[in-house]
């Protein structure tokens, strides 16, 4: 794990995630060098300082991108706009949900991601899935080399507690899958991304409620093979995904990128100051995500967020991955999920160590080797390819 700030795990996590999304080390240095003292400050003061330097770099990149555009250099401009989007995403992720200007920051990040993707000619497409009288937004990335009329396998990808669909695309799994002949649908499910910020859709423990609507939509998609729809979830998605696959039999396989078998227990340990928090303002954040009025209400909701009695219902191939050095979610919960996958015809537990990289929580320290392992497993399971 790259530790820019010796005493601040949450900020180090954010910097590492930014690097995984494509941050440049010179820009990291320019943004973070002024923040050494602020990293020791309380959440509100510290995160405001973090936000200012990262937004300033995003502004600088946008100005440079405009110069590129003026000269017809679309690829260069697109790269800068998308990197600026990732820096805004990183800054926004650390803010308290009621922080002034947070929503505008998020909306600007969405616009820059889309603009950058268009200029780059990236085939990722923003789509909307009907849900509860509103929509769930998602990013669709078709498999490479699809012929007219051809239907490909697809992996539905779910956020964790504080990730977004843009983050997951920028980290790279959809592109790695596309090369292997597998399409991707990266969803801002309830409690995350646009669903939470723009539509007020909070998380729910019965993830099949919205996951089934996603499958309904995919079954009507002309480029999707409805018999080969898989599901993956990162971090808290390591709960969302197994639950969805267990309760929605149309999923053909599942992957937990970081297990989260008993999130209720994790919350009890966090109340006792055990383990690292993923974001500042943690308790206010989880109350926002889950629609709880206070911590007591949230803890009641969290009682349902576990997989005991659920994983046994999975009857399709399932891959459980975990980082050997995960300081947020103990390895025992990955082992528990694997042990309870008794009815899966092809179950696997892969623990990423320092040898492979990706040994931290959800492989945020080095996602590419772990991500390629997952992409290969999915391609082998859904009928893609693992080489030219």
XYZ file of C-alpha atoms in Angstrom:
388
model
C 0.000 0.000 0.000
C 1.315 3.431 -0.990
C 1.205 5.532 2.190
C 1.597 9.208 1.342
C 0.201 10.291 4.716
C 1.817 8.334 7.590
C -1.097 8.696 10.010
C -4.214 8.845 7.806
C -5.477 5.529 6.410
C -8.596 7.061 4.855
C -6.582 9.563 2.825
C -4.055 6.914 1.822
C -6.923 4.738 0.629
C -8.214 7.665 -1.428
C -4.807 8.361 -2.978
C -4.337 4.685 -3.820
C -7.792 4.520 -5.418
C -6.942 7.604 -7.470
C -3.737 5.944 -8.661
C -5.726 2.857 -9.650
C -8.012 5.154 -11.674
C -5.041 6.594 -13.562
C -3.681 9.449 -11.440
C -0.184 10.642 -12.341
C 2.410 10.631 -9.597
C 3.569 14.174 -10.355
C 0.015 15.419 -9.958
C -0.389 13.360 -6.775
C 2.692 15.089 -5.377
C 1.411 18.540 -6.353
C -1.974 17.881 -4.739
C -0.786 16.124 -1.594
C 2.449 17.928 -0.671
C 0.550 20.897 0.856
C -1.668 18.541 2.895
C 0.742 16.988 5.406
C -0.525 19.066 8.341
C -4.152 18.960 7.189
C -3.958 15.137 7.209
C -3.711 15.358 10.998
C -6.754 17.643 11.341
C -10.321 16.621 12.246
C -12.531 15.373 9.430
C -14.268 18.626 8.486
C -11.190 20.855 8.337
C -8.962 18.215 6.817
C -11.319 17.129 4.059
C -11.952 20.738 3.038
C -8.215 21.241 2.518
C -8.025 17.961 0.576
C -10.917 19.041 -1.606
C -9.354 22.397 -2.445
C -6.066 20.996 -3.747
C -7.667 18.191 -5.743
C -10.282 20.482 -7.303
C -7.524 22.944 -8.180
C -5.688 20.222 -10.112
C -8.915 19.220 -11.874
C -9.414 22.859 -12.893
C -5.866 22.987 -14.238
C -6.383 19.813 -16.284
C -9.652 21.142 -17.712
C -7.913 24.351 -18.804
C -5.219 22.296 -20.527
C -7.867 20.100 -22.128
C -9.605 23.163 -23.541
C -6.326 24.182 -25.150
C -6.049 20.703 -26.664
C -9.591 20.903 -27.990
C -8.907 24.267 -29.582
C -6.108 22.613 -31.574
C -8.235 19.632 -32.552
C -6.361 17.270 -30.224
C -9.363 15.294 -29.036
C -7.528 12.304 -27.572
C -5.288 14.471 -25.413
C -8.251 16.530 -24.248
C -10.300 13.444 -23.467
C -7.546 11.929 -21.359
C -7.244 15.107 -19.302
C -10.998 15.482 -18.821
C -11.314 11.910 -17.564
C -8.371 12.335 -15.202
C -9.921 15.557 -13.925
C -13.140 13.608 -13.350
C -11.254 11.046 -11.271
C -9.748 13.804 -9.109
C -13.171 15.355 -8.527
C -14.547 11.910 -7.714
C -11.760 11.437 -5.154
C -12.440 14.814 -3.553
C -16.215 14.350 -3.514
C -15.967 10.895 -1.969
C -14.306 12.329 1.166
C -16.884 15.052 1.835
C -19.688 14.800 4.345
C -22.929 14.213 2.444
C -24.313 17.610 3.515
C -21.092 19.515 2.700
C -21.856 22.678 0.676
C -21.148 22.174 -3.003
C -20.785 18.406 -2.823
C -23.632 17.721 -5.248
C -22.292 20.253 -7.767
C -18.876 18.618 -7.490
C -20.422 15.221 -8.228
C -22.453 16.506 -11.190
C -19.353 18.117 -12.666
C -17.473 14.828 -12.315
C -20.241 13.007 -14.213
C -20.129 15.547 -17.032
C -16.329 15.470 -17.333
C -16.273 11.678 -17.386
C -18.803 11.612 -20.219
C -17.050 14.374 -22.152
C -13.663 12.733 -21.769
C -15.005 9.337 -22.820
C -16.624 10.817 -25.946
C -13.439 12.598 -26.998
C -11.418 9.425 -26.467
C -13.855 7.375 -28.514
C -14.309 5.033 -25.558
C -17.190 2.619 -26.293
C -18.580 2.918 -22.750
C -22.216 4.072 -22.867
C -24.369 5.591 -20.134
C -27.718 3.766 -19.888
C -30.778 3.987 -17.630
C -32.714 1.036 -16.215
C -36.330 1.517 -15.080
C -36.723 1.063 -11.323
C -39.459 2.035 -8.859
C -40.795 4.812 -11.096
C -37.266 6.218 -11.449
C -34.109 4.862 -13.065
C -30.832 3.226 -12.117
C -27.964 4.645 -14.125
C -25.238 2.337 -15.400
C -22.281 2.244 -17.766
C -22.402 -0.386 -20.511
C -19.157 -1.544 -22.127
C -19.631 -4.027 -24.983
C -17.207 -6.870 -25.576
C -14.593 -6.216 -28.243
C -15.154 -7.564 -31.745
C -18.910 -8.110 -31.505
C -20.380 -8.864 -34.923
C -23.833 -7.584 -35.967
C -26.482 -9.678 -34.268
C -23.990 -11.410 -31.962
C -24.830 -11.759 -28.291
C -22.054 -11.791 -25.691
C -21.831 -12.830 -22.046
C -21.959 -9.930 -19.618
C -20.850 -9.224 -16.054
C -23.023 -6.912 -13.952
C -20.714 -4.983 -11.619
C -21.849 -3.509 -8.309
C -20.392 -0.755 -6.155
C -19.349 -1.054 -2.548
C -20.274 1.375 0.220
C -18.615 4.428 -1.326
C -17.539 3.610 -4.890
C -19.287 4.723 -8.084
C -19.697 3.310 -11.560
C -17.143 5.773 -12.974
C -14.550 4.644 -10.449
C -15.032 0.999 -11.406
C -14.737 1.761 -15.107
C -11.577 3.819 -14.600
C -9.945 1.103 -12.481
C -10.252 -1.118 -15.522
C -12.265 -4.337 -15.085
C -14.735 -3.554 -17.923
C -11.881 -3.019 -20.404
C -10.095 -6.179 -19.236
C -13.314 -8.140 -19.705
C -14.045 -6.586 -23.102
C -10.713 -7.902 -24.420
C -11.797 -11.345 -23.221
C -15.112 -11.242 -25.086
C -17.254 -10.327 -22.074
C -19.395 -7.193 -21.883
C -19.936 -5.168 -18.692
C -22.791 -3.312 -17.039
C -21.503 -1.214 -14.124
C -24.450 -0.118 -11.993
C -24.990 2.710 -9.515
C -27.306 0.576 -7.403
C -29.435 2.009 -4.553
C -27.199 3.513 -1.888
C -24.464 4.504 -4.344
C -23.588 6.989 -7.076
C -26.454 8.630 -8.925
C -29.082 6.446 -7.258
C -28.249 7.952 -3.860
C -27.105 11.436 -4.789
C -29.599 12.331 -7.519
C -32.608 10.096 -6.790
C -32.484 9.528 -3.034
C -32.543 5.734 -3.459
C -30.980 4.252 -0.343
C -29.405 0.823 0.113
C -31.451 -2.228 1.055
C -30.374 -5.632 2.345
C -32.551 -7.565 -0.133
C -30.411 -6.725 -3.134
C -32.362 -9.060 -5.395
C -35.137 -6.448 -5.369
C -33.164 -4.175 -7.697
C -30.824 -6.797 -9.177
C -33.788 -8.597 -10.723
C -34.808 -5.400 -12.521
C -31.288 -5.166 -13.930
C -31.561 -8.723 -15.258
C -34.987 -7.939 -16.748
C -33.417 -5.059 -18.667
C -30.452 -7.107 -19.849
C -32.680 -9.908 -21.125
C -34.101 -7.413 -23.635
C -30.684 -6.097 -24.736
C -29.841 -7.108 -28.331
C -26.132 -7.647 -27.571
C -26.554 -9.733 -24.397
C -26.749 -13.505 -24.121
C -29.386 -13.812 -21.396
C -28.129 -17.277 -20.406
C -24.685 -15.871 -19.562
C -25.279 -12.954 -17.177
C -22.819 -12.905 -14.268
C -22.545 -10.591 -11.266
C -19.575 -9.077 -9.417
C -19.421 -6.829 -6.373
C -16.505 -4.989 -4.788
C -16.048 -4.348 -1.043
C -19.584 -4.088 0.385
C -20.518 -5.474 -3.023
C -19.051 -8.650 -1.532
C -22.348 -8.783 0.351
C -24.617 -7.317 -2.344
C -23.441 -9.695 -5.072
C -23.701 -13.055 -3.249
C -27.133 -12.054 -1.978
C -28.266 -11.138 -5.495
C -26.882 -14.327 -7.041
C -28.437 -16.459 -4.295
C -31.905 -14.953 -4.705
C -31.970 -14.267 -8.468
C -31.516 -17.616 -10.266
C -30.989 -16.012 -13.676
C -27.424 -15.033 -12.753
C -25.010 -17.554 -14.251
C -22.077 -16.898 -11.900
C -20.843 -14.535 -9.199
C -17.656 -12.879 -7.965
C -16.971 -11.180 -4.638
C -14.002 -8.816 -5.071
C -13.394 -8.583 -1.349
C -15.697 -10.701 0.787
C -18.200 -9.109 3.180
C -20.001 -12.060 4.684
C -21.161 -10.449 7.939
C -21.284 -6.667 7.662
C -23.401 -6.414 10.812
C -20.472 -7.811 12.805
C -18.076 -5.377 11.102
C -20.265 -2.483 12.301
C -20.236 -3.776 15.870
C -16.435 -3.966 15.752
C -16.258 -0.452 14.317
C -18.319 0.859 17.196
C -15.577 -0.605 19.368
C -12.925 1.178 17.260
C -11.681 -2.011 15.583
C -10.536 -1.923 11.949
C -10.090 0.999 9.565
C -12.881 3.213 8.247
C -13.145 3.641 4.445
C -14.353 7.270 4.546
C -14.358 10.217 6.969
C -17.610 11.041 8.783
C -18.198 7.288 8.717
C -21.324 6.999 10.847
C -23.063 9.919 9.140
C -22.108 8.362 5.802
C -23.601 4.931 6.505
C -26.782 6.514 7.881
C -27.104 8.458 4.605
C -26.439 5.370 2.467
C -28.950 3.191 4.319
C -31.570 5.856 5.020
C -31.195 5.601 8.800
C -32.181 8.469 11.085
C -29.335 7.821 13.547
C -26.685 5.252 14.497
C -29.127 3.208 16.567
C -31.493 2.985 13.598
C -28.582 2.092 11.308
C -27.444 -0.722 13.606
C -30.959 -2.185 13.453
C -30.814 -2.098 9.653
C -27.342 -3.660 9.652
C -28.656 -6.715 11.516
C -29.963 -8.025 8.174
C -26.729 -7.411 6.236
C -25.139 -10.847 6.450
C -24.974 -13.976 4.312
C -25.604 -16.764 6.820
C -28.395 -18.897 5.387
C -28.089 -17.068 2.062
C -24.905 -18.313 0.381
C -26.128 -21.907 0.599
C -28.772 -20.992 -1.991
C -26.165 -20.239 -4.681
C -26.204 -22.983 -7.324
C -23.894 -21.446 -9.925
C -20.102 -20.986 -10.102
C -18.802 -18.454 -7.588
C -15.383 -16.868 -6.980
C -14.543 -15.344 -3.596
C -11.438 -13.128 -3.475
C -9.850 -11.314 -0.558
C -6.693 -9.464 0.352
C -4.415 -11.216 2.828
C -3.681 -7.861 4.492
C -7.222 -6.430 4.439
C -7.472 -4.144 7.488
C -11.167 -3.361 6.995
C -12.746 -6.817 6.599
C -11.061 -9.825 8.265
C -10.068 -12.756 6.047
C -12.274 -15.057 8.130
C -15.339 -13.635 6.385
C -14.026 -14.700 2.964
C -13.425 -18.152 4.376
C -16.964 -18.195 5.792
C -18.509 -17.312 2.427
C -16.461 -20.014 0.702
C -17.343 -22.621 3.334
C -21.063 -21.949 2.904
C -20.983 -22.193 -0.904
C -21.833 -25.868 -0.539
C -24.235 -25.969 -3.494
C -22.061 -24.093 -5.980
C -20.803 -26.467 -8.715
C -17.584 -24.458 -9.032
C -16.498 -22.532 -5.961
C -13.108 -20.939 -5.453
C -11.423 -18.856 -2.767
C -8.509 -16.750 -3.996
C -6.506 -14.838 -1.387
C -4.224 -12.186 -2.877
C -0.896 -11.913 -1.085
C 1.994 -9.483 -1.374
C 3.464 -11.769 -4.049
C 0.543 -11.136 -6.446
C -0.279 -7.644 -5.185
C -3.778 -6.582 -4.287
C -3.400 -7.795 -0.709
C -5.201 -4.782 0.782
C -8.961 -4.247 0.965
C -10.594 -5.070 -2.392
C -7.097 -4.943 -3.958
C -7.025 -1.138 -3.916
C -3.260 -1.223 -3.446
C -2.704 -2.948 -6.815
C -5.843 -3.903 -8.670
C -4.496 -5.017 -12.026
C -3.254 -8.508 -11.173
C -6.327 -9.242 -9.069
C -8.562 -7.747 -11.753
C -6.993 -9.887 -14.471
C -7.443 -12.983 -12.311
C -11.128 -12.145 -11.950
C -11.487 -11.348 -15.659
C -9.890 -14.675 -16.613
C -12.147 -16.605 -14.220
C -15.251 -14.863 -15.566
C -14.184 -15.467 -19.189
C -13.553 -19.147 -18.491
C -16.887 -19.479 -16.676
C -19.092 -17.554 -19.111
C -17.461 -18.687 -22.334
C -15.211 -15.775 -23.184
C -11.518 -16.061 -24.036
C -8.266 -15.746 -22.091
C -5.895 -15.213 -24.999
C -5.754 -14.210 -28.676
